[in-house]
């Protein structure tokens, strides 16, 4: 088995190398929340810094109780004994694949690590497109057909994964699609893994949201963390809600965890327990965050629409998924290479997410446009009009110019030389 560096991490390191070498690169390739840590969380972490014991494999009781409360307040009554904590939801997902076994159905496109982790554990992922205009949930009718076909060929298919809202498309599957998938999962006896790490970052909180666990708590695992909603990616903490009566799965997952990560970091668990309690100062921070993500994502959307790109309007998180196939400049590898090397715009190619390499689709992450320093990012977070801040405006102008130059290549024209620009935050 050949294991390569995650596409998102590899792109981030490549862009950082280019920036250190003096290149001006707009960094739209890395899904980091791009905001400062709330002072209340720093205080909790510091206060718990003397806690240096391993603690329970499932996680500290205080964190499991807080996570159970988090889900219960969102309408999903949760037993703390069926909550398992880990060093990030990414680790939990890997542990779950090992604990469940068999092959897994993934939406296409989907986050780069899903298929890679499946490969690592010896599971063969079945990639199934989402319904038109949606993302994060594979088309239920196609899932049913593909699972039956795979089983007829002797394969063991045990699970299906969804992302609500989605990375890379930024779209949210409709309640009808989620409901139909649940029906298929029951018909075919599939476990559902629902990655809901972007749930609290819906741009419009009034948008109808249905988790598979709302409809099928007996066969749904929900994972989440704090890396997106509270910008704590580097703290590495995640939680999983196991299905009702999921005690056998819990035992298998804890056996895996005990041999891989032992227990999450104790001080981080203390801060996370506070965060999952939904204190007012943190819910206010999340409200400001999703507003900023939505404003900047829509501004970036407009830049792509200006050159005729086909882009689904993002509904959550900080991603867009433009299609530049109309320019006829090649597939996802060729178009992303042109953007980076000729126009200083770093994005991720769609094929990294399991998409058709011949399609010129790419994932665009806007969350590193908010500022170079903690103060700039905090200013963006609290500004009544963040798009007018000089560093964000400069990044958007850089994007507009680069995209227009790219579209001129299609028409055989030559763009005027780019004017000298002051360094923008995050290569923007």
XYZ file of C-alpha atoms in Angstrom:
428
model
C 0.000 0.000 0.000
C 1.289 3.449 -0.950
C 0.481 6.128 1.616
C 0.940 9.769 0.622
C 0.630 13.028 2.526
C -2.934 14.343 2.779
C -3.709 16.561 -0.231
C -4.819 19.444 1.980
C -1.718 19.308 4.170
C 0.570 18.881 1.149
C -0.977 21.892 -0.592
C -0.665 23.981 2.559
C 3.034 23.158 2.907
C 3.688 23.838 -0.792
C 1.999 27.239 -0.633
C 3.845 28.174 2.543
C 7.154 27.267 0.868
C 6.285 29.478 -2.085
C 5.378 32.375 0.176
C 8.609 32.069 2.133
C 10.437 32.200 -1.199
C 8.788 35.541 -1.934
C 5.929 34.445 -4.177
C 2.610 36.180 -3.697
C 0.068 33.379 -3.371
C -3.569 33.697 -2.392
C -4.067 30.779 0.005
C -7.419 29.163 -0.770
C -6.330 25.551 -0.344
C -6.464 24.825 3.382
C -9.569 24.296 5.502
C -8.383 25.977 8.670
C -10.903 28.212 10.414
C -8.494 31.175 10.345
C -9.670 32.898 13.534
C -8.101 33.551 16.950
C -8.787 31.408 20.002
C -11.368 32.901 22.349
C -9.697 34.163 25.582
C -12.081 32.104 27.733
C -10.805 28.916 26.110
C -7.175 29.915 26.604
C -7.906 30.529 30.279
C -9.520 27.112 30.693
C -6.612 25.401 28.976
C -4.048 27.201 31.123
C -5.951 26.421 34.318
C -5.953 22.705 33.435
C -2.320 22.550 32.329
C -1.248 20.645 35.466
C -3.502 17.710 34.496
C -0.917 15.349 33.034
C -2.518 11.945 33.581
C -3.764 9.737 30.768
C -7.362 9.583 31.966
C -10.086 7.251 30.637
C -9.761 6.005 27.055
C -13.340 7.144 26.313
C -12.531 10.624 27.575
C -13.075 12.474 30.823
C -16.574 12.164 32.265
C -16.962 15.953 32.315
C -16.343 16.174 28.576
C -18.630 13.250 27.772
C -21.428 14.780 29.854
C -20.919 18.170 28.175
C -20.959 16.618 24.690
C -24.131 14.706 25.553
C -25.697 17.994 26.607
C -24.569 19.624 23.355
C -26.454 17.028 21.295
C -29.453 16.946 23.630
C -29.912 20.715 23.235
C -30.022 20.096 19.468
C -32.832 17.621 19.828
C -30.826 14.405 20.052
C -31.054 12.963 23.557
C -27.665 11.426 24.313
C -26.328 9.084 26.978
C -22.834 10.204 28.099
C -21.877 6.514 28.249
C -22.275 6.390 24.467
C -19.962 9.355 23.867
C -16.333 8.636 22.969
C -13.716 11.383 22.776
C -10.542 11.408 20.729
C -7.696 13.646 19.513
C -9.811 15.167 16.754
C -12.815 13.791 14.893
C -10.389 12.639 12.179
C -8.877 10.103 14.576
C -12.314 9.001 15.691
C -13.365 8.416 12.094
C -10.316 6.233 11.538
C -11.054 4.274 14.707
C -14.664 3.812 13.651
C -13.656 2.409 10.268
C -11.525 -0.169 12.060
C -14.249 -0.961 14.596
C -17.044 -1.334 12.020
C -15.052 -3.118 9.315
C -16.156 -3.891 5.770
C -16.408 -1.514 2.821
C -17.929 1.958 3.045
C -20.022 4.141 0.732
C -18.797 7.731 0.363
C -20.349 10.723 -1.388
C -18.498 11.978 -4.454
C -16.861 14.423 -4.058
C -15.989 14.129 -0.375
C -13.266 15.171 2.055
C -9.894 13.790 1.024
C -9.270 11.788 4.219
C -12.368 9.592 4.037
C -11.189 7.468 1.106
C -7.570 7.604 2.261
C -8.479 6.283 5.705
C -10.615 3.565 4.148
C -7.616 2.485 2.085
C -5.429 2.425 5.197
C -7.752 0.028 7.021
C -8.230 -2.219 3.986
C -11.748 -1.029 3.166
C -12.619 -0.396 -0.473
C -14.653 2.820 -0.678
C -17.622 2.982 -3.031
C -17.910 6.538 -4.367
C -21.441 7.626 -5.250
C -22.403 11.113 -6.550
C -24.672 13.368 -4.528
C -28.006 14.428 -6.039
C -27.717 17.465 -8.367
C -27.319 20.703 -6.429
C -26.589 18.942 -3.149
C -23.467 17.705 -1.416
C -22.300 15.549 1.439
C -24.882 12.771 1.017
C -24.665 10.229 -1.795
C -27.756 9.829 -3.955
C -29.785 7.247 -1.986
C -31.111 5.389 -5.039
C -27.591 5.049 -6.444
C -26.361 3.911 -3.025
C -28.917 1.116 -2.981
C -27.921 -0.038 -6.466
C -24.176 0.129 -5.798
C -24.391 -1.708 -2.470
C -26.485 -4.496 -3.969
C -24.043 -4.815 -6.856
C -21.023 -4.898 -4.533
C -22.634 -7.540 -2.322
C -23.529 -9.620 -5.357
C -19.798 -9.572 -6.169
C -18.976 -10.938 -2.723
C -18.004 -7.682 -1.028
C -18.986 -6.856 2.548
C -20.446 -3.342 2.700
C -21.283 -2.224 6.217
C -21.454 1.562 6.332
C -22.233 4.796 4.537
C -20.804 8.208 5.439
C -22.376 11.659 5.140
C -21.108 15.188 5.821
C -23.605 17.833 6.984
C -22.939 20.507 5.755
C -20.414 19.378 3.199
C -16.716 19.706 2.620
C -15.811 20.337 -0.257
C -19.003 21.784 -1.785
C -20.298 23.875 1.110
C -23.788 22.523 0.422
C -26.295 20.992 2.853
C -28.261 17.906 1.867
C -32.017 18.349 2.067
C -34.071 16.628 4.775
C -35.744 14.592 2.006
C -32.403 13.238 0.791
C -31.279 12.413 4.331
C -34.604 10.705 4.985
C -34.347 8.582 1.864
C -30.772 7.595 2.733
C -31.946 6.470 6.161
C -34.571 4.285 4.479
C -31.886 2.714 2.277
C -29.613 2.177 5.279
C -32.402 0.330 7.073
C -33.238 -1.752 4.020
C -29.608 -2.774 3.530
C -28.563 -2.835 7.194
C -25.907 -0.134 6.838
C -24.356 1.829 9.677
C -24.419 5.599 9.030
C -21.469 7.777 10.018
C -22.544 11.417 10.052
C -19.683 13.931 10.138
C -21.334 17.078 11.496
C -18.278 19.165 12.334
C -19.647 22.127 10.324
C -23.181 21.952 11.772
C -22.831 25.139 13.822
C -21.469 27.065 10.823
C -24.587 27.075 8.653
C -24.663 30.552 7.107
C -28.425 30.673 7.651
C -29.262 28.983 10.977
C -32.908 28.800 9.865
C -32.008 26.431 7.010
C -33.773 23.070 7.574
C -31.263 20.654 9.106
C -31.837 16.934 9.522
C -29.241 14.585 10.947
C -29.587 10.872 10.169
C -29.463 10.415 13.942
C -32.762 12.318 14.204
C -34.396 9.618 12.068
C -32.328 6.521 12.818
C -30.555 6.900 16.166
C -30.209 3.120 16.377
C -27.780 2.987 13.417
C -26.196 6.445 13.247
C -22.842 7.600 14.612
C -22.380 11.366 14.811
C -18.932 12.939 14.966
C -17.989 16.533 15.637
C -15.240 18.676 17.119
C -14.155 22.240 17.796
C -11.642 22.769 14.993
C -14.135 24.552 12.722
C -16.737 26.263 14.898
C -14.196 27.593 17.430
C -11.021 27.486 15.293
C -9.254 24.936 17.529
C -7.757 22.733 14.816
C -4.373 22.589 16.501
C -5.837 21.547 19.843
C -6.986 18.180 18.404
C -10.198 17.252 20.151
C -13.270 15.484 18.816
C -16.293 13.570 20.083
C -18.467 10.800 18.694
C -22.035 9.954 19.630
C -22.562 6.234 19.163
C -25.919 4.681 18.203
C -28.522 3.877 20.801
C -27.598 0.469 22.262
C -24.163 0.855 20.687
C -22.272 -0.695 23.585
C -20.616 -3.431 21.518
C -19.374 -0.838 19.022
C -18.153 1.268 21.945
C -16.085 -1.644 23.245
C -14.489 -2.203 19.828
C -13.808 1.515 19.338
C -12.212 1.824 22.774
C -10.023 -1.206 22.055
C -8.772 0.572 18.907
C -8.336 3.875 20.746
C -6.400 2.257 23.564
C -3.778 1.077 21.067
C -3.580 4.259 18.970
C -4.086 7.390 21.076
C -4.677 6.089 24.652
C -6.683 9.182 25.623
C -7.156 12.772 24.449
C -4.924 15.421 26.035
C -6.275 16.100 29.529
C -5.992 19.930 29.542
C -7.671 20.184 26.138
C -10.529 18.013 27.398
C -11.153 20.499 30.206
C -11.421 23.401 27.756
C -13.573 21.324 25.401
C -15.993 20.419 28.194
C -16.492 24.139 28.750
C -17.000 24.763 25.022
C -19.542 21.973 24.542
C -21.581 23.555 27.336
C -22.516 26.331 24.867
C -21.612 29.254 27.158
C -22.917 32.573 25.892
C -19.535 34.102 25.050
C -18.679 31.139 22.821
C -22.053 30.924 21.107
C -21.696 34.632 20.324
C -18.242 33.946 18.868
C -19.669 31.174 16.674
C -22.455 33.481 15.492
C -19.884 36.072 14.420
C -17.755 33.372 12.799
C -20.488 31.963 10.611
C -21.452 35.496 9.542
C -17.861 36.202 8.482
C -17.509 32.846 6.715
C -20.743 33.444 4.830
C -19.920 37.015 3.797
C -16.479 36.181 2.464
C -17.648 32.949 0.813
C -20.351 34.865 -1.082
C -17.840 37.532 -2.112
C -15.539 34.830 -3.492
C -18.538 33.212 -5.175
C -19.224 36.480 -7.006
C -15.649 36.562 -8.360
C -16.047 33.104 -9.878
C -19.478 33.904 -11.273
C -18.018 36.959 -13.017
C -15.974 34.700 -15.314
C -18.866 32.334 -16.007
C -17.953 29.546 -13.583
C -20.608 27.096 -12.446
C -20.594 27.371 -8.636
C -23.193 26.022 -6.195
C -23.998 28.719 -3.629
C -22.294 27.748 -0.350
C -24.614 27.178 2.599
C -22.224 26.317 5.412
C -18.589 26.267 6.486
C -16.055 28.175 4.422
C -15.854 26.293 1.126
C -16.925 26.666 -2.487
C -16.672 24.158 -5.315
C -16.370 26.016 -8.644
C -16.363 24.327 -12.045
C -14.245 26.075 -14.700
C -14.792 23.464 -17.387
C -16.280 26.139 -19.660
C -12.776 27.593 -20.113
C -11.580 24.326 -21.695
C -8.137 24.596 -20.157
C -7.935 20.986 -19.004
C -9.082 18.999 -16.010
C -8.705 19.695 -12.314
C -4.935 19.121 -12.262
C -4.280 21.456 -15.181
C -6.579 24.243 -14.004
C -5.231 24.286 -10.445
C -1.653 24.280 -11.743
C -2.414 27.252 -13.997
C -4.030 29.140 -11.143
C -1.102 28.568 -8.800
C 1.866 28.987 -11.122
C 0.564 31.720 -13.432
C -1.871 33.653 -11.264
C -0.788 33.128 -7.652
C -4.025 31.420 -6.540
C -3.744 28.205 -4.540
C -6.751 25.847 -4.549
C -7.223 22.069 -4.358
C -8.095 19.999 -7.437
C -11.431 18.207 -7.458
C -9.842 14.835 -8.167
C -8.296 14.950 -4.659
C -11.892 14.635 -3.411
C -12.656 11.646 -5.620
C -14.107 13.731 -8.444
C -13.638 13.117 -12.181
C -10.091 14.325 -13.028
C -11.292 15.466 -16.456
C -13.628 18.026 -14.876
C -12.094 21.412 -14.024
C -13.586 21.490 -10.546
C -11.739 22.636 -7.443
C -12.280 23.267 -3.775
C -11.826 26.837 -2.614
C -11.432 27.595 1.114
C -11.893 31.246 2.083
C -10.978 31.031 5.765
C -7.345 32.128 5.461
C -8.327 35.499 3.975
C -9.293 37.054 7.295
C -5.907 38.375 8.323
C -2.219 37.712 8.810
C -2.220 38.481 12.538
C -4.553 37.654 15.397
C -5.523 41.320 15.608
C -6.454 41.498 11.916
C -8.526 38.342 12.234
C -10.305 39.656 15.303
C -10.985 42.915 13.464
C -12.481 40.950 10.570
C -14.621 38.993 13.010
C -16.080 42.100 14.627
C -16.202 44.456 11.619
C -19.658 45.525 10.393
C -18.287 45.304 6.827
C -15.264 42.978 6.719
C -15.144 43.034 2.911
C -13.982 46.648 3.069
C -11.007 45.916 5.311
C -7.845 46.636 3.280
C -6.337 43.162 3.592
C -9.547 41.337 2.659
C -10.280 43.762 -0.176
C -6.731 43.239 -1.520
C -7.218 39.475 -1.467
C -10.519 39.711 -3.329
C -8.940 42.016 -5.916
C -6.065 39.557 -6.361
C -8.582 36.775 -6.929
C -10.612 38.830 -9.415
C -7.563 39.750 -11.453
C -6.191 36.204 -11.495
C -9.501 34.710 -12.595
C -9.957 37.313 -15.326
C -6.435 36.667 -16.576
C -7.189 32.941 -16.623
C -10.357 33.496 -18.646
C -8.409 35.665 -21.129
C -6.095 32.713 -21.750
C -9.137 30.821 -23.023
C -9.832 33.607 -25.519
C -6.225 33.933 -26.640
C -5.751 37.388 -25.114
C -2.846 38.570 -23.011
C -3.482 40.254 -19.689
C -1.689 43.393 -18.645
C 1.076 42.941 -16.093
C -0.180 42.763 -12.546
C 0.506 45.920 -10.526
C 2.709 45.734 -7.473
C 0.614 44.962 -4.420
C 1.384 45.105 -0.747
C 1.564 41.690 0.927
C -1.901 40.484 1.846
C -2.774 38.255 4.788
C -2.300 34.524 4.369
C -0.803 35.066 0.923
C -4.063 36.839 -0.068
